Amino acid sequence: AMNALQSGDIDFVENPSFDTLSILEGDKDLKVDTLNKFGFQTLGRMNFLYPPFDNIKVRQAALMAINQKQVLDALVGNPKYYKTCVAFFICDTPFASEVGGETLLKGGDMAAAKKALAESGYDGTPVVIMAPGDVTTLKAQPVVVAQQLRDAGFKVDLQATDWQTVVTRRASQKAPKDGGWNMFFTNWVSADVSNPIANLSIGGQGKNGGWFGWADDPKIEQLKDAFVRAPSLDEQKKIAADIQKEAYEQVIYIPLGQYQGPSAWRKSLSGVLDGPATPIFWNIDKSE
């Protein structure tokens, strides 16, 4: 795809891999720019139905072991395009908060993670992590987090697969030994998760309507209801912080930071629009 872009066989690449950006930026015929300035949130999700993550103490120990910067360095590499962020509802938004994310913010605490895991009753049950190798923006997260969990004392079964298999398999409520799973990773468009109602993975509906992983947390559902009914933005901010505090205590999911995905296109294109949902398939013209 990069060769085709440089030769003029194609005109636009939505998400070139980060390791090709320096080459593309040096090509006088190409423009490299971030169209979605709001970017993406990347995250890890546990399965609440089966050991070991049906145990809140084990989930909390895993959270302590996570280092966002290590994940983002492997995923993106260039700090120009990423930021560590512990806000469930995205940094630099009205509902951004660091409440509950103090350990994650400072880069994890491996000593505390080891201690917490030893005290949790963890019995060595393997953590089955699905690791898709065919999506550039999802290859690094499972590999890095798997090693962080191993360093904390977890036994990890990192299973190489493709993204289509992850999408199919994550919907299964079977036990890991029967083809289920314990952990997977995905990305959200930041604009889609910037408040407690839009953020699907922050819910607590369990097996009946909950997002993959099936966290069962009536308190979060009650807080979301209060958020909708809140009469002012200030009250909504307070409730959003309460939701985030509960989400960190229960480890509803693990925010792994935010990143931007630059696009690249030939300078013969004009009218390329930016925004939180790109590319936009109109307004573009091409000179001969």
GROMACS .gro file of C-alpha atoms in nm:
model
  288
    1ALA     CA    1   0.000   0.000   0.000
    2MET     CA    2   0.283   0.241   0.081
    3ASN     CA    3   0.457   0.167  -0.249
    4ALA     CA    4   0.128   0.216  -0.434
    5LEU     CA    5   0.072   0.549  -0.260
    6GLN     CA    6   0.420   0.673  -0.344
    7SER     CA    7   0.397   0.559  -0.705
    8GLY     CA    8   0.055   0.716  -0.757
    9ASP     CA    9  -0.138   0.393  -0.809
   10ILE     CA   10  -0.356   0.495  -0.514
   11ASP     CA   11  -0.416   0.839  -0.367
   12PHE     CA   12  -0.507   0.794   0.000
   13VAL     CA   13  -0.418   0.562   0.290
   14GLU     CA   14  -0.633   0.599   0.600
   15ASN     CA   15  -0.400   0.440   0.857
   16PRO     CA   16  -0.041   0.389   0.748
   17SER     CA   17   0.163   0.199   1.003
   18PHE     CA   18   0.350   0.425   1.242
   19ASP     CA   19   0.689   0.290   1.138
   20THR     CA   20   0.635   0.413   0.779
   21LEU     CA   21   0.543   0.771   0.870
   22SER     CA   22   0.896   0.909   0.857
   23ILE     CA   23   0.935   0.776   0.503
   24LEU     CA   24   0.602   0.916   0.392
   25GLU     CA   25   0.670   1.253   0.555
   26GLY     CA   26   0.990   1.278   0.352
   27ASP     CA   27   0.809   1.234   0.019
   28LYS     CA   28   0.749   1.573  -0.144
   29ASP     CA   29   0.441   1.441  -0.329
   30LEU     CA   30   0.262   1.329  -0.012
   31LYS     CA   31   0.088   1.499   0.279
   32VAL     CA   32   0.073   1.330   0.620
   33ASP     CA   33  -0.175   1.474   0.867
   34THR     CA   34  -0.400   1.372   1.156
   35LEU     CA   35  -0.759   1.420   1.045
   36ASN     CA   36  -0.921   1.294   1.366
   37LYS     CA   37  -0.752   1.525   1.618
   38PHE     CA   38  -0.960   1.369   1.898
   39GLY     CA   39  -0.798   1.035   1.831
   40PHE     CA   40  -0.864   0.696   1.981
   41GLN     CA   41  -0.874   0.528   2.321
   42THR     CA   42  -0.716   0.184   2.343
   43LEU     CA   43  -0.822  -0.053   2.621
   44GLY     CA   44  -0.811  -0.399   2.769
   45ARG     CA   45  -1.125  -0.586   2.871
   46MET     CA   46  -1.149  -0.882   3.109
   47ASN     CA   47  -1.409  -1.158   3.119
   48PHE     CA   48  -1.599  -1.136   3.447
   49LEU     CA   49  -1.768  -1.475   3.410
   50TYR     CA   50  -1.473  -1.709   3.469
   51PRO     CA   51  -1.155  -1.741   3.676
   52PRO     CA   52  -0.929  -1.572   3.733
   53PHE     CA   53  -1.100  -1.239   3.656
   54ASP     CA   54  -1.428  -1.326   3.826
   55ASN     CA   55  -1.231  -1.236   4.140
   56ILE     CA   56  -1.218  -0.859   4.197
   57LYS     CA   57  -0.889  -0.886   4.387
   58VAL     CA   58  -0.727  -1.059   4.089
   59ARG     CA   59  -0.859  -0.790   3.855
   60GLN     CA   60  -0.719  -0.520   4.082
   61ALA     CA   61  -0.379  -0.691   4.093
   62ALA     CA   62  -0.373  -0.701   3.712
   63LEU     CA   63  -0.458  -0.332   3.694
   64MET     CA   64  -0.165  -0.249   3.922
   65ALA     CA   65   0.074  -0.427   3.685
   66ILE     CA   66  -0.024  -0.225   3.376
   67ASN     CA   67   0.206   0.043   3.238
   68GLN     CA   68   0.037   0.257   2.972
   69LYS     CA   69   0.357   0.409   2.837
   70GLN     CA   70   0.507   0.069   2.762
   71VAL     CA   71   0.192  -0.023   2.570
   72LEU     CA   72   0.187   0.304   2.375
   73ASP     CA   73   0.559   0.292   2.300
   74ALA     CA   74   0.507  -0.049   2.141
   75LEU     CA   75   0.185   0.049   1.965
   76VAL     CA   76   0.279   0.396   1.839
   77GLY     CA   77   0.642   0.467   1.932
   78ASN     CA   78   0.640   0.841   1.861
   79PRO     CA   79   0.511   1.046   2.160
   80LYS     CA   80   0.394   1.303   1.906
   81TYR     CA   81   0.102   1.073   1.835
   82TYR     CA   82   0.008   0.940   2.179
   83LYS     CA   83  -0.061   1.043   2.537
   84THR     CA   84  -0.098   0.850   2.859
   85CYS     CA   85  -0.447   0.914   2.996
   86VAL     CA   86  -0.644   0.750   3.277
   87ALA     CA   87  -0.975   0.924   3.201
   88PHE     CA   88  -1.240   0.671   3.102
   89PHE     CA   89  -1.423   0.954   2.924
   90ILE     CA   90  -1.118   1.088   2.740
   91CYS     CA   91  -0.867   1.353   2.840
   92ASP     CA   92  -0.939   1.718   2.755
   93THR     CA   93  -1.318   1.670   2.764
   94PRO     CA   94  -1.577   1.801   3.013
   95PHE     CA   95  -1.587   1.461   3.186
   96ALA     CA   96  -1.212   1.400   3.205
   97SER     CA   97  -1.091   1.293   3.548
   98GLU     CA   98  -0.800   1.115   3.715
   99VAL     CA   99  -1.018   0.980   3.997
  100GLY     CA  100  -0.931   0.617   4.071
  101GLY     CA  101  -0.651   0.599   3.816
  102GLU     CA  102  -0.363   0.713   4.033
  103THR     CA  103  -0.160   0.390   4.009
  104LEU     CA  104  -0.215   0.362   3.636
  105LEU     CA  105  -0.122   0.728   3.594
  106LYS     CA  106   0.220   0.683   3.753
  107GLY     CA  107   0.299   0.385   3.534
  108GLY     CA  108   0.181   0.091   3.739
  109ASP     CA  109   0.323  -0.058   4.058
  110MET     CA  110   0.469  -0.402   3.995
  111ALA     CA  111   0.566  -0.462   4.357
  112ALA     CA  112   0.211  -0.382   4.470
  113ALA     CA  113   0.071  -0.599   4.190
  114LYS     CA  114   0.277  -0.900   4.302
  115LYS     CA  115   0.172  -0.850   4.662
  116ALA     CA  116  -0.195  -0.806   4.572
  117LEU     CA  117  -0.192  -1.113   4.348
  118ALA     CA  118  -0.032  -1.324   4.619
  119GLU     CA  119  -0.305  -1.215   4.861
  120SER     CA  120  -0.591  -1.256   4.612
  121GLY     CA  121  -0.617  -1.634   4.620
  122TYR     CA  122  -0.504  -1.663   4.257
  123ASP     CA  123  -0.438  -2.031   4.191
  124GLY     CA  124  -0.238  -2.013   3.870
  125THR     CA  125  -0.536  -2.034   3.634
  126PRO     CA  126  -0.404  -1.936   3.289
  127VAL     CA  127  -0.516  -1.600   3.153
  128VAL     CA  128  -0.626  -1.664   2.793
  129ILE     CA  129  -0.550  -1.349   2.592
  130MET     CA  130  -0.658  -1.318   2.229
  131ALA     CA  131  -0.384  -1.156   2.020
  132PRO     CA  132  -0.482  -1.055   1.664
  133GLY     CA  133  -0.184  -1.020   1.434
  134ASP     CA  134  -0.356  -0.875   1.130
  135VAL     CA  135  -0.457  -0.529   1.261
  136THR     CA  136  -0.175  -0.278   1.298
  137THR     CA  137  -0.340  -0.087   1.582
  138LEU     CA  138  -0.417  -0.401   1.787
  139LYS     CA  139  -0.100  -0.610   1.760
  140ALA     CA  140   0.106  -0.456   2.040
  141GLN     CA  141  -0.140  -0.434   2.329
  142PRO     CA  142  -0.189  -0.806   2.403
  143VAL     CA  143   0.182  -0.883   2.372
  144VAL     CA  144   0.294  -0.604   2.607
  145VAL     CA  145   0.019  -0.659   2.865
  146ALA     CA  146   0.078  -1.035   2.860
  147GLN     CA  147   0.438  -0.975   2.966
  148GLN     CA  148   0.335  -0.724   3.233
  149LEU     CA  149   0.094  -0.981   3.377
  150ARG     CA  150   0.363  -1.251   3.369
  151ASP     CA  151   0.599  -1.019   3.553
  152ALA     CA  152   0.331  -0.978   3.823
  153GLY     CA  153   0.299  -1.353   3.866
  154PHE     CA  154   0.015  -1.448   3.631
  155LYS     CA  155   0.029  -1.751   3.408
  156VAL     CA  156  -0.061  -1.627   3.061
  157ASP     CA  157  -0.178  -1.815   2.752
  158LEU     CA  158  -0.128  -1.568   2.465
  159GLN     CA  159  -0.319  -1.706   2.166
  160ALA     CA  160  -0.230  -1.571   1.821
  161THR     CA  161  -0.533  -1.520   1.599
  162ASP     CA  162  -0.686  -1.270   1.357
  163TRP     CA  163  -0.926  -0.987   1.435
  164GLN     CA  164  -1.226  -1.156   1.273
  165THR     CA  165  -1.178  -1.451   1.509
  166VAL     CA  166  -1.154  -1.213   1.806
  167VAL     CA  167  -1.478  -1.042   1.703
  168THR     CA  168  -1.653  -1.380   1.680
  169ARG     CA  169  -1.499  -1.539   1.986
  170ARG     CA  170  -1.542  -1.244   2.223
  171ALA     CA  171  -1.920  -1.286   2.193
  172SER     CA  172  -1.895  -1.639   2.337
  173GLN     CA  173  -1.981  -1.689   2.704
  174LYS     CA  174  -1.813  -2.031   2.707
  175ALA     CA  175  -1.534  -2.106   2.953
  176PRO     CA  176  -1.182  -2.033   2.824
  177LYS     CA  177  -1.102  -2.406   2.813
  178ASP     CA  178  -1.403  -2.454   2.583
  179GLY     CA  179  -1.309  -2.183   2.335
  180GLY     CA  180  -1.387  -1.876   2.542
  181TRP     CA  181  -1.141  -1.616   2.663
  182ASN     CA  182  -1.017  -1.410   2.960
  183MET     CA  183  -0.898  -1.087   2.800
  184PHE     CA  184  -0.901  -0.901   2.471
  185PHE     CA  185  -0.807  -0.554   2.348
  186THR     CA  186  -0.977  -0.303   2.125
  187ASN     CA  187  -0.985   0.066   2.033
  188TRP     CA  188  -1.266   0.320   2.054
  189VAL     CA  189  -1.294   0.640   1.855
  190SER     CA  190  -1.254   0.891   2.137
  191ALA     CA  191  -1.564   1.086   2.035
  192ASP     CA  192  -1.771   0.768   2.082
  193VAL     CA  193  -1.675   0.714   2.448
  194SER     CA  194  -1.655   1.069   2.581
  195ASN     CA  195  -1.948   1.039   2.820
  196PRO     CA  196  -2.092   0.761   3.042
  197ILE     CA  197  -2.391   0.693   2.817
  198ALA     CA  198  -2.210   0.669   2.486
  199ASN     CA  199  -1.930   0.458   2.638
  200LEU     CA  200  -2.073   0.107   2.589
  201SER     CA  201  -1.792  -0.073   2.771
  202ILE     CA  202  -1.850   0.117   3.097
  203GLY     CA  203  -2.183  -0.056   3.162
  204GLY     CA  204  -2.271  -0.308   3.431
  205GLN     CA  205  -2.560  -0.507   3.282
  206GLY     CA  206  -2.391  -0.844   3.315
  207LYS     CA  207  -2.495  -1.137   3.095
  208ASN     CA  208  -2.825  -0.976   2.999
  209GLY     CA  209  -2.737  -0.696   2.761
  210GLY     CA  210  -2.388  -0.614   2.883
  211TRP     CA  211  -2.087  -0.556   2.660
  212PHE     CA  212  -1.842  -0.842   2.596
  213GLY     CA  213  -1.691  -0.940   2.931
  214TRP     CA  214  -2.030  -0.903   3.099
  215ALA     CA  215  -1.944  -0.690   3.401
  216ASP     CA  216  -2.230  -0.702   3.650
  217ASP     CA  217  -2.242  -0.375   3.843
  218PRO     CA  218  -2.586  -0.234   3.940
  219LYS     CA  219  -2.418   0.069   4.101
  220ILE     CA  220  -2.279   0.185   3.768
  221GLU     CA  221  -2.618   0.141   3.604
  222GLN     CA  222  -2.780   0.351   3.880
  223LEU     CA  223  -2.517   0.621   3.838
  224LYS     CA  224  -2.569   0.627   3.462
  225ASP     CA  225  -2.940   0.675   3.518
  226ALA     CA  226  -2.863   0.964   3.753
  227PHE     CA  227  -2.625   1.111   3.493
  228VAL     CA  228  -2.902   1.122   3.232
  229ARG     CA  229  -3.139   1.294   3.475
  230ALA     CA  230  -2.884   1.542   3.613
  231PRO     CA  231  -3.006   1.902   3.575
  232SER     CA  232  -2.667   2.063   3.508
  233LEU     CA  233  -2.325   2.001   3.358
  234ASP     CA  234  -2.161   2.042   3.698
  235GLU     CA  235  -2.381   1.767   3.842
  236GLN     CA  236  -2.304   1.546   3.543
  237LYS     CA  237  -1.931   1.599   3.598
  238LYS     CA  238  -1.964   1.487   3.959
  239ILE     CA  239  -2.158   1.176   3.862
  240ALA     CA  240  -1.913   1.095   3.581
  241ALA     CA  241  -1.630   1.107   3.837
  242ASP     CA  242  -1.829   0.873   4.063
  243ILE     CA  243  -1.879   0.635   3.772
  244GLN     CA  244  -1.508   0.639   3.697
  245LYS     CA  245  -1.423   0.572   4.062
  246GLU     CA  246  -1.653   0.269   4.063
  247ALA     CA  247  -1.517   0.153   3.727
  248TYR     CA  248  -1.160   0.158   3.859
  249GLU     CA  249  -1.255  -0.018   4.183
  250GLN     CA  250  -1.427  -0.295   3.989
  251VAL     CA  251  -1.178  -0.281   3.697
  252ILE     CA  252  -1.462  -0.261   3.447
  253TYR     CA  253  -1.196  -0.218   3.180
  254ILE     CA  254  -0.838  -0.089   3.164
  255PRO     CA  255  -0.777   0.235   2.971
  256LEU     CA  256  -0.439   0.201   2.800
  257GLY     CA  257  -0.408   0.559   2.681
  258GLN     CA  258  -0.495   0.761   2.373
  259TYR     CA  259  -0.337   0.792   2.032
  260GLN     CA  260  -0.387   0.960   1.699
  261GLY     CA  261  -0.380   0.782   1.364
  262PRO     CA  262  -0.238   1.002   1.086
  263SER     CA  263  -0.351   0.954   0.728
  264ALA     CA  264  -0.141   1.002   0.414
  265TRP     CA  265  -0.249   1.119   0.072
  266ARG     CA  266  -0.107   1.254  -0.250
  267LYS     CA  267  -0.091   1.631  -0.282
  268SER     CA  268  -0.288   1.605  -0.603
  269LEU     CA  269  -0.594   1.564  -0.377
  270SER     CA  270  -0.768   1.874  -0.245
  271GLY     CA  271  -1.064   1.922  -0.016
  272VAL     CA  272  -0.971   1.648   0.234
  273LEU     CA  273  -1.181   1.721   0.544
  274ASP     CA  274  -1.093   1.658   0.906
  275GLY     CA  275  -1.319   1.567   1.198
  276PRO     CA  276  -1.381   1.301   1.463
  277ALA     CA  277  -1.509   1.042   1.211
  278THR     CA  278  -1.270   1.027   0.917
  279PRO     CA  279  -1.216   0.970   0.633
  280ILE     CA  280  -1.506   1.172   0.496
  281PHE     CA  281  -1.604   1.052   0.151
  282TRP     CA  282  -1.701   1.377  -0.014
  283ASN     CA  283  -1.566   1.723  -0.100
  284ILE     CA  284  -1.244   1.576  -0.245
  285ASP     CA  285  -1.113   1.676  -0.587
  286LYS     CA  286  -0.809   1.552  -0.776
  287SER     CA  287  -0.588   1.749  -1.010
  288GLU     CA  288  -0.443   1.579  -1.316
   0.00000   0.00000   0.00000
